[in-house]
PDB file of C-alpha atoms in Angstrom:
ATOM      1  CA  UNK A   1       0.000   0.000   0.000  1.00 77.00           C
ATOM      2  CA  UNK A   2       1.616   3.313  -0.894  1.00 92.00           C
ATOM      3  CA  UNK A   3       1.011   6.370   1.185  1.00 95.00           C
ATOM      4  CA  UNK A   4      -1.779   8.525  -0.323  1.00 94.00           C
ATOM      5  CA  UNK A   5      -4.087   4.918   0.027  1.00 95.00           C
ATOM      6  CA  UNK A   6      -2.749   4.538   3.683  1.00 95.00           C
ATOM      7  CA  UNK A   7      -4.031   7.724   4.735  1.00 96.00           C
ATOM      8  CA  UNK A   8      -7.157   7.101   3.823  1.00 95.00           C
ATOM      9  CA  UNK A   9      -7.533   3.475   4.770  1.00 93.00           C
ATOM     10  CA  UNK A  10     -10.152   4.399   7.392  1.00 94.00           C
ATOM     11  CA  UNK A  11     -11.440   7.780   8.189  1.00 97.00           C
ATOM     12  CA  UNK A  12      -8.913   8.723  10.480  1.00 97.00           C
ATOM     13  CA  UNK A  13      -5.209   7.393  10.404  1.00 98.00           C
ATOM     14  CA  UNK A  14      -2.385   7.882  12.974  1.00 98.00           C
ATOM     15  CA  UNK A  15       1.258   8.475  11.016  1.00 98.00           C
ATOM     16  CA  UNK A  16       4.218   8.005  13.509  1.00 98.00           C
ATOM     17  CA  UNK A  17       7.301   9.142  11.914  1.00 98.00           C
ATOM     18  CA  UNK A  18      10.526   7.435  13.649  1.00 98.00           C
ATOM     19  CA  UNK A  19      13.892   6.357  13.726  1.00 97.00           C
ATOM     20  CA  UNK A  20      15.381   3.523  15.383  1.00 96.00           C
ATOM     21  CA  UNK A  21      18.077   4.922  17.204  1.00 97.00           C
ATOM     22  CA  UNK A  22      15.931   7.865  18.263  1.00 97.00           C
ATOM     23  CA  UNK A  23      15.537   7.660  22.336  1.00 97.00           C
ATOM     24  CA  UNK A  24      12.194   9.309  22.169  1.00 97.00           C
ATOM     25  CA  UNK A  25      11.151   7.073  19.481  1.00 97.00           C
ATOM     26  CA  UNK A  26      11.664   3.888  21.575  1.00 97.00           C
ATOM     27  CA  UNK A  27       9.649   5.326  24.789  1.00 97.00           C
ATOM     28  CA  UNK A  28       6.829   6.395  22.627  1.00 97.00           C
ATOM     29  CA  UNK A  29       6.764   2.724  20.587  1.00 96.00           C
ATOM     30  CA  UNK A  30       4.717   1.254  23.987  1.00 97.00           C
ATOM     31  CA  UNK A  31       2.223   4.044  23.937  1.00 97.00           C
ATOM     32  CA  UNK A  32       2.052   3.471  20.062  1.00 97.00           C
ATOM     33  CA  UNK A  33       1.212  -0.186  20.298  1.00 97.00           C
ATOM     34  CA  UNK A  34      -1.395   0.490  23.108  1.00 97.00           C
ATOM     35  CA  UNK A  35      -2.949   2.857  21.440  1.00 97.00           C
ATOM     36  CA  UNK A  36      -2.990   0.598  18.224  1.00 97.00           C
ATOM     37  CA  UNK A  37      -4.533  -2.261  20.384  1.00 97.00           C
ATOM     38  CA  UNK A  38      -7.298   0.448  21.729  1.00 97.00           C
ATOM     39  CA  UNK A  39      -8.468   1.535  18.565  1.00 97.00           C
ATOM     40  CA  UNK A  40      -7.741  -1.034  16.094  1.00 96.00           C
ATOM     41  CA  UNK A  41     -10.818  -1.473  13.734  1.00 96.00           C
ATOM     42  CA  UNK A  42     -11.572   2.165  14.053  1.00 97.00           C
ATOM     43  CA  UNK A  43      -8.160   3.595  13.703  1.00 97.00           C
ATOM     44  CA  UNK A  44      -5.214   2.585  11.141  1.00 97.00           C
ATOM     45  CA  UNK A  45      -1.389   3.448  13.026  1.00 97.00           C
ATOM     46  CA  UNK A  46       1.260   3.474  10.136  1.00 97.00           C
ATOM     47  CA  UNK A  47       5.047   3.349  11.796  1.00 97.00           C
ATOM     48  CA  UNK A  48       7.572   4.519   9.418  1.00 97.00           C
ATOM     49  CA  UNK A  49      11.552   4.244   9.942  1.00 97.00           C
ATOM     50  CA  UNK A  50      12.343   7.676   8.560  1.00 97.00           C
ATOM     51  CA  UNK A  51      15.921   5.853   7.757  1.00 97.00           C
ATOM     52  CA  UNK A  52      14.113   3.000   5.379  1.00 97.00           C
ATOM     53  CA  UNK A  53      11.533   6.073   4.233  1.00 96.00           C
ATOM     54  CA  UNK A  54      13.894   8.862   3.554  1.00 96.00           C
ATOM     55  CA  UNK A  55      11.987  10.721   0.641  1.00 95.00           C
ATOM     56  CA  UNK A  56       8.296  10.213   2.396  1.00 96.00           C
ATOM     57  CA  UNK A  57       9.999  11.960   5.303  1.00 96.00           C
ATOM     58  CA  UNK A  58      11.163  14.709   3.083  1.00 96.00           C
ATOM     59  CA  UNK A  59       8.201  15.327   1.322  1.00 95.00           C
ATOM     60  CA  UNK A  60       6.318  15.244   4.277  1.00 96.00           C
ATOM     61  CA  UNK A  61       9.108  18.106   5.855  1.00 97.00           C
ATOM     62  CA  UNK A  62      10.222  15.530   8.702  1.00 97.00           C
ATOM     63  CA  UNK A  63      12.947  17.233  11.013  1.00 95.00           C
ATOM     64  CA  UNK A  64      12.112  15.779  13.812  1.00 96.00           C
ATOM     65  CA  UNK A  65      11.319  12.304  15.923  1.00 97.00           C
ATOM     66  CA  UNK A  66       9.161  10.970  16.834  1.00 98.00           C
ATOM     67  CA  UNK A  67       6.866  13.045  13.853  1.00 98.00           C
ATOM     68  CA  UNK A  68       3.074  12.599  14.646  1.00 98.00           C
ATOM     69  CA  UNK A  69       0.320  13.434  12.251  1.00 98.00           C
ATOM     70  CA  UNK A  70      -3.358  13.019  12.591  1.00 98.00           C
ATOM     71  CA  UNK A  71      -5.587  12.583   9.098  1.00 98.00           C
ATOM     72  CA  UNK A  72      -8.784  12.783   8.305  1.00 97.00           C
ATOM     73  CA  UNK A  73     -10.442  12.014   5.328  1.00 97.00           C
ATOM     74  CA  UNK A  74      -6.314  11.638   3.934  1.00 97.00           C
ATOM     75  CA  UNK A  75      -5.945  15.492   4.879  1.00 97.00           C
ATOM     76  CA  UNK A  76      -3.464  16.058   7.990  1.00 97.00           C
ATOM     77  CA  UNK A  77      -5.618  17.815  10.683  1.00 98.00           C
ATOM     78  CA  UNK A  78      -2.602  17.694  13.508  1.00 98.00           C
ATOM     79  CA  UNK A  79       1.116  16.977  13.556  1.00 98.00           C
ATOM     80  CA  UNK A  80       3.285  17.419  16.940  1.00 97.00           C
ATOM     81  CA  UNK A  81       6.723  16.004  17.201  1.00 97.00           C
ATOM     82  CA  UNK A  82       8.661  14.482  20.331  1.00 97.00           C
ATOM     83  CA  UNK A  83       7.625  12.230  23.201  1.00 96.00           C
ATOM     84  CA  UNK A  84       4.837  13.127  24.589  1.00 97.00           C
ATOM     85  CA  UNK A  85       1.661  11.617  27.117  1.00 96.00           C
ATOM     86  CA  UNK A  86      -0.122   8.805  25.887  1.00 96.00           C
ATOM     87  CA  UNK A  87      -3.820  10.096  27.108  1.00 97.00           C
ATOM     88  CA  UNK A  88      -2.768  13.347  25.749  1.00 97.00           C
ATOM     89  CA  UNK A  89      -1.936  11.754  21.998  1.00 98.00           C
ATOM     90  CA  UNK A  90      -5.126   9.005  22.811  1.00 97.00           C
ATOM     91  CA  UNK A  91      -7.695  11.887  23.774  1.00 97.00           C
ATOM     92  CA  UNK A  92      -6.488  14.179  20.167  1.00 98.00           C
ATOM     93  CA  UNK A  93      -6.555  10.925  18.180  1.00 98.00           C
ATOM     94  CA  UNK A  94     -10.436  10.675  19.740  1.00 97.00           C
ATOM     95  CA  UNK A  95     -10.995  14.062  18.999  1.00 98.00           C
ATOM     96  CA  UNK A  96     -11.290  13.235  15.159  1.00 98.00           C
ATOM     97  CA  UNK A  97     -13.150  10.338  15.292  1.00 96.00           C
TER      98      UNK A  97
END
């Protein structure tokens, strides 16, 4: 699946920008996964190594990780980068829906 069909593979999608050997990156990847187990079936989470997916992370003006953007309807509607709360990404993820 290529990106333009991922971000609209259900009405809203969850795009986490990250790297492996990003710190941040690896304490948000729990949160990620919980958050992918909460609202699977309503929500599709797309995880992209910006190593592996250099010029998707240029077009999409990636400077930092962890990257998170929020579509809906394959438009971005949010986008915050770093490590953040899990309720606090959870609770704007639910704001969409």
């Amino acid at each position: 699946m290529n990106y333009t069909d991922a971000i609209k593979s259900t009405p809203v999608v969850l795009v986490e920008f990250f790297a492996t050997w990003c710190g941040h990156c690896r304490a948000m990847a729990p949160v990620v996964q919980q958050i992918k187990e909460l609202l699977a079936g309503q929500v599709d989470v797309y995880q992209l190594d910006i190593d592996q997916n250099a010029h998707l992370a240029d077009v999409e003006k990636i400077t930092g990780t962890p990257t998170f953007i929020i579509y809906r309807d394959g438009k971005p509607v949010w986008r915050e980068s770093g490590e953040m709360d899990g309720q606090f990404l959870l609770d704007k993820i639910q704001s969409f829906m």
